[in-house]
CSV table of C-alpha atoms in Angstrom, one decimal:
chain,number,residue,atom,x,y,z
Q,27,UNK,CA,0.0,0.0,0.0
Q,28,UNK,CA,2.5,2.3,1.1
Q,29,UNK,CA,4.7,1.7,-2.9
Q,30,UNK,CA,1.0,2.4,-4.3
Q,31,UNK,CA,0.2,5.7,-2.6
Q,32,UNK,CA,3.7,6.7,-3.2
Q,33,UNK,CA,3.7,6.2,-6.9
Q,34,UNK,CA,0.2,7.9,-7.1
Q,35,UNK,CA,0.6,10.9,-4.5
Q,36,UNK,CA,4.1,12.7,-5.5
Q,37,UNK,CA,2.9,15.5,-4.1
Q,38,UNK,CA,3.4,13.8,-0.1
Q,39,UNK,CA,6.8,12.9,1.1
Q,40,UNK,CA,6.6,9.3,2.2
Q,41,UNK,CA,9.4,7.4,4.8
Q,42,UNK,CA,9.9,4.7,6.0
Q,43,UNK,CA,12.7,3.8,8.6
Q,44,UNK,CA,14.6,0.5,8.7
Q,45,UNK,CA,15.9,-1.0,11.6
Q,46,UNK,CA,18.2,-3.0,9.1
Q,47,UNK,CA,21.7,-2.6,7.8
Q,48,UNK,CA,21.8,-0.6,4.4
Q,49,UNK,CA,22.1,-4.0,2.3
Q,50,UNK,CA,19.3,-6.1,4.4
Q,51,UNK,CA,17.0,-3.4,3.4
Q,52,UNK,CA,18.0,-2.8,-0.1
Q,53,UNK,CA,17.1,-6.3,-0.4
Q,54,UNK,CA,13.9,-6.0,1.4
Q,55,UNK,CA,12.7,-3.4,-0.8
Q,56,UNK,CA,13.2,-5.5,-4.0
Q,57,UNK,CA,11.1,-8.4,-2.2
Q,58,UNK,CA,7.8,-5.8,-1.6
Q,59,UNK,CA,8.3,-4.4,-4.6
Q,60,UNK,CA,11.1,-2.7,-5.4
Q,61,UNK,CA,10.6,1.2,-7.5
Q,62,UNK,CA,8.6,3.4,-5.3
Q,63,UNK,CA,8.7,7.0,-4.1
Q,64,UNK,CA,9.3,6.1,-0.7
Q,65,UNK,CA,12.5,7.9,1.4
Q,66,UNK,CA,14.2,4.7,3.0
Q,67,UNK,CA,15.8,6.1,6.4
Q,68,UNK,CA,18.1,3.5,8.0
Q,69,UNK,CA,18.1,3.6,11.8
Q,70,UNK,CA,19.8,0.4,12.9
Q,71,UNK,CA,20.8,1.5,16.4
Q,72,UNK,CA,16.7,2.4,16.6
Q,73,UNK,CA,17.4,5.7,18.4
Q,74,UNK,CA,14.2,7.4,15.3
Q,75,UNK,CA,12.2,4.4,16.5
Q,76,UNK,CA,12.9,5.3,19.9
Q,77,UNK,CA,12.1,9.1,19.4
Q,78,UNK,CA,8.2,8.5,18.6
Q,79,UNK,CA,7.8,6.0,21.0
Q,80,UNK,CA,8.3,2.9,19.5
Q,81,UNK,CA,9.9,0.3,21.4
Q,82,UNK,CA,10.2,-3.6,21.9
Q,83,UNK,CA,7.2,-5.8,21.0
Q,84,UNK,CA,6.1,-8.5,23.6
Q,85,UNK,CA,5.5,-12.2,22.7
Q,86,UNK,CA,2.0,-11.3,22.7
Q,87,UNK,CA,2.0,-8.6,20.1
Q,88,UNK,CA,4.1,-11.1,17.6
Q,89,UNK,CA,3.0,-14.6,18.9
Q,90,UNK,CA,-1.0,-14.4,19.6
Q,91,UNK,CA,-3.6,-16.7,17.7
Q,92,UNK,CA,-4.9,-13.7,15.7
Q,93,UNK,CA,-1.7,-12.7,14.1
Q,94,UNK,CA,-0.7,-16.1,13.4
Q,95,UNK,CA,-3.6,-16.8,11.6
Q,96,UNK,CA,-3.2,-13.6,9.5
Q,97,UNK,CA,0.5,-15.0,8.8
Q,98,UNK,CA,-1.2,-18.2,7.5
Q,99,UNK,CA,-4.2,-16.6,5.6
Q,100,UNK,CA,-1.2,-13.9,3.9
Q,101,UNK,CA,0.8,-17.1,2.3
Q,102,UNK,CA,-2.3,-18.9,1.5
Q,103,UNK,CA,-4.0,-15.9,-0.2
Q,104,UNK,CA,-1.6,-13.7,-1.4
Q,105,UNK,CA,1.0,-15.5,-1.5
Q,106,UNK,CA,2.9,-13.1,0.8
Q,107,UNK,CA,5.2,-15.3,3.1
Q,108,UNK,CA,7.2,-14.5,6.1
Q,109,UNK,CA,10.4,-12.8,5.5
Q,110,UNK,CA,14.1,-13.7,7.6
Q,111,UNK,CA,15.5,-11.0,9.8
Q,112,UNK,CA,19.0,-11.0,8.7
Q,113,UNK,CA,19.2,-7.6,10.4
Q,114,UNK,CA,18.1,-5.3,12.9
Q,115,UNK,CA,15.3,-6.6,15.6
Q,116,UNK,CA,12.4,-8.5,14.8
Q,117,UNK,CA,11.0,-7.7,18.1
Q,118,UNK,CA,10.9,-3.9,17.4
Q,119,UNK,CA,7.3,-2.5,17.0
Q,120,UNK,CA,5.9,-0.3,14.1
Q,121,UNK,CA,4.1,2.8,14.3
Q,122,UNK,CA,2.6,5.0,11.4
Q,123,UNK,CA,2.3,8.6,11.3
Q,124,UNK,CA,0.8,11.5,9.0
Q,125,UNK,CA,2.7,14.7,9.5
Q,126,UNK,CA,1.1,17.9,8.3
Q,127,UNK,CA,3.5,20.5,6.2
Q,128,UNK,CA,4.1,22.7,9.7
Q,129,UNK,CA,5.4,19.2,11.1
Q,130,UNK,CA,2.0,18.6,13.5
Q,131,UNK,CA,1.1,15.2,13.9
Q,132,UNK,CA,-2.1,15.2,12.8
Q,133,UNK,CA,-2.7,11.1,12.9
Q,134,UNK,CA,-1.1,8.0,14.6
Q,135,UNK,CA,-1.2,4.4,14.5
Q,136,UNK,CA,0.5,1.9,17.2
Q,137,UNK,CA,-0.3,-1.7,16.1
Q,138,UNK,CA,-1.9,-3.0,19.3
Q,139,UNK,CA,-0.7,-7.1,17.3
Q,140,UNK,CA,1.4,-7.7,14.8
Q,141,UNK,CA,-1.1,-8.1,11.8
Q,142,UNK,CA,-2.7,-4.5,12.7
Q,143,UNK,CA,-2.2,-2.8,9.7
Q,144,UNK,CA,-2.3,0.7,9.1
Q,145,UNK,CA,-4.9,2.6,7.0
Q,146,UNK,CA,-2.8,4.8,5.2
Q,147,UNK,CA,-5.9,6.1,3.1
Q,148,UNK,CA,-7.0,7.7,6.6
Q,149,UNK,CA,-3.9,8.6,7.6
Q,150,UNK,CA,-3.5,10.8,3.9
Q,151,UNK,CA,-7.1,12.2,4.8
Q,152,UNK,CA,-6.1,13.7,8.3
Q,153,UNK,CA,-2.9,15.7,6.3
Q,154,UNK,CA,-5.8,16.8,3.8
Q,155,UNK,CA,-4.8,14.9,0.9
Q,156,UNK,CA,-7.5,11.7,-0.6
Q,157,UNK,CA,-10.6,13.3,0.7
């Protein structure tokens, strides 16, 4: 979603941050996908993640029925399988944000599991773009 929205909306600015090395995630990028508008920040000591408040999963988050089944519904119907951490943390958490052009944060989302995806549609809406 985020490549998609990228490609469509040049107009926004959007980043991601990777808690992997510079060659993990140019490797990562290929697998989703590869050519996108998307700035790639790499944080591997985690100290941006850190800064908004993102911190250490718990089993729970990663490990509960719910996101497990997601896992197995992903492969089976999209074909979308787990990926290898061959750097950075596995157990560090997301977050999403939508930053307006004065730098407010005008809209958030903490996955409360693993397989709580954001709605970047909504999160485009609250900056004032995709109404």
């Amino acid at each position: 979603m985020l490549a998609h929205l990228s490609n469509k909306h040049p107009e926004i600015s959007f980043i991601a941050v990777s808690h992997s090395d510079q060659a993990s995630t140019n490797k990562w990028i290929v697998s989703v996908g590869g050519e996108w508008a998307v700035n790639v920040i790499i944080d591997t000591d985690r100290r941006l993640y850190a800064a908004w408040g993102l911190g250490v999963s718990t089993t729970w988050h990663i490990l509960n029925p719910w996101s497990i089944y997601s896992v197995y519904k992903m492969a089976k119907d999209e074909k979308i399988w787990n990926k290898g951490t061959e750097s950075g943390n596995r157990w560090q958490t997301a977050g999403s944000f939508a930053v307006n052009a004065d730098g407010v944060v005008k809209w958030v989302q903490i996955p409360k599991v693993m397989d709580d995806l954001p709605d970047l549609k909504e999160a485009m809406k609250a900056v004032g773009v995709g109404k």
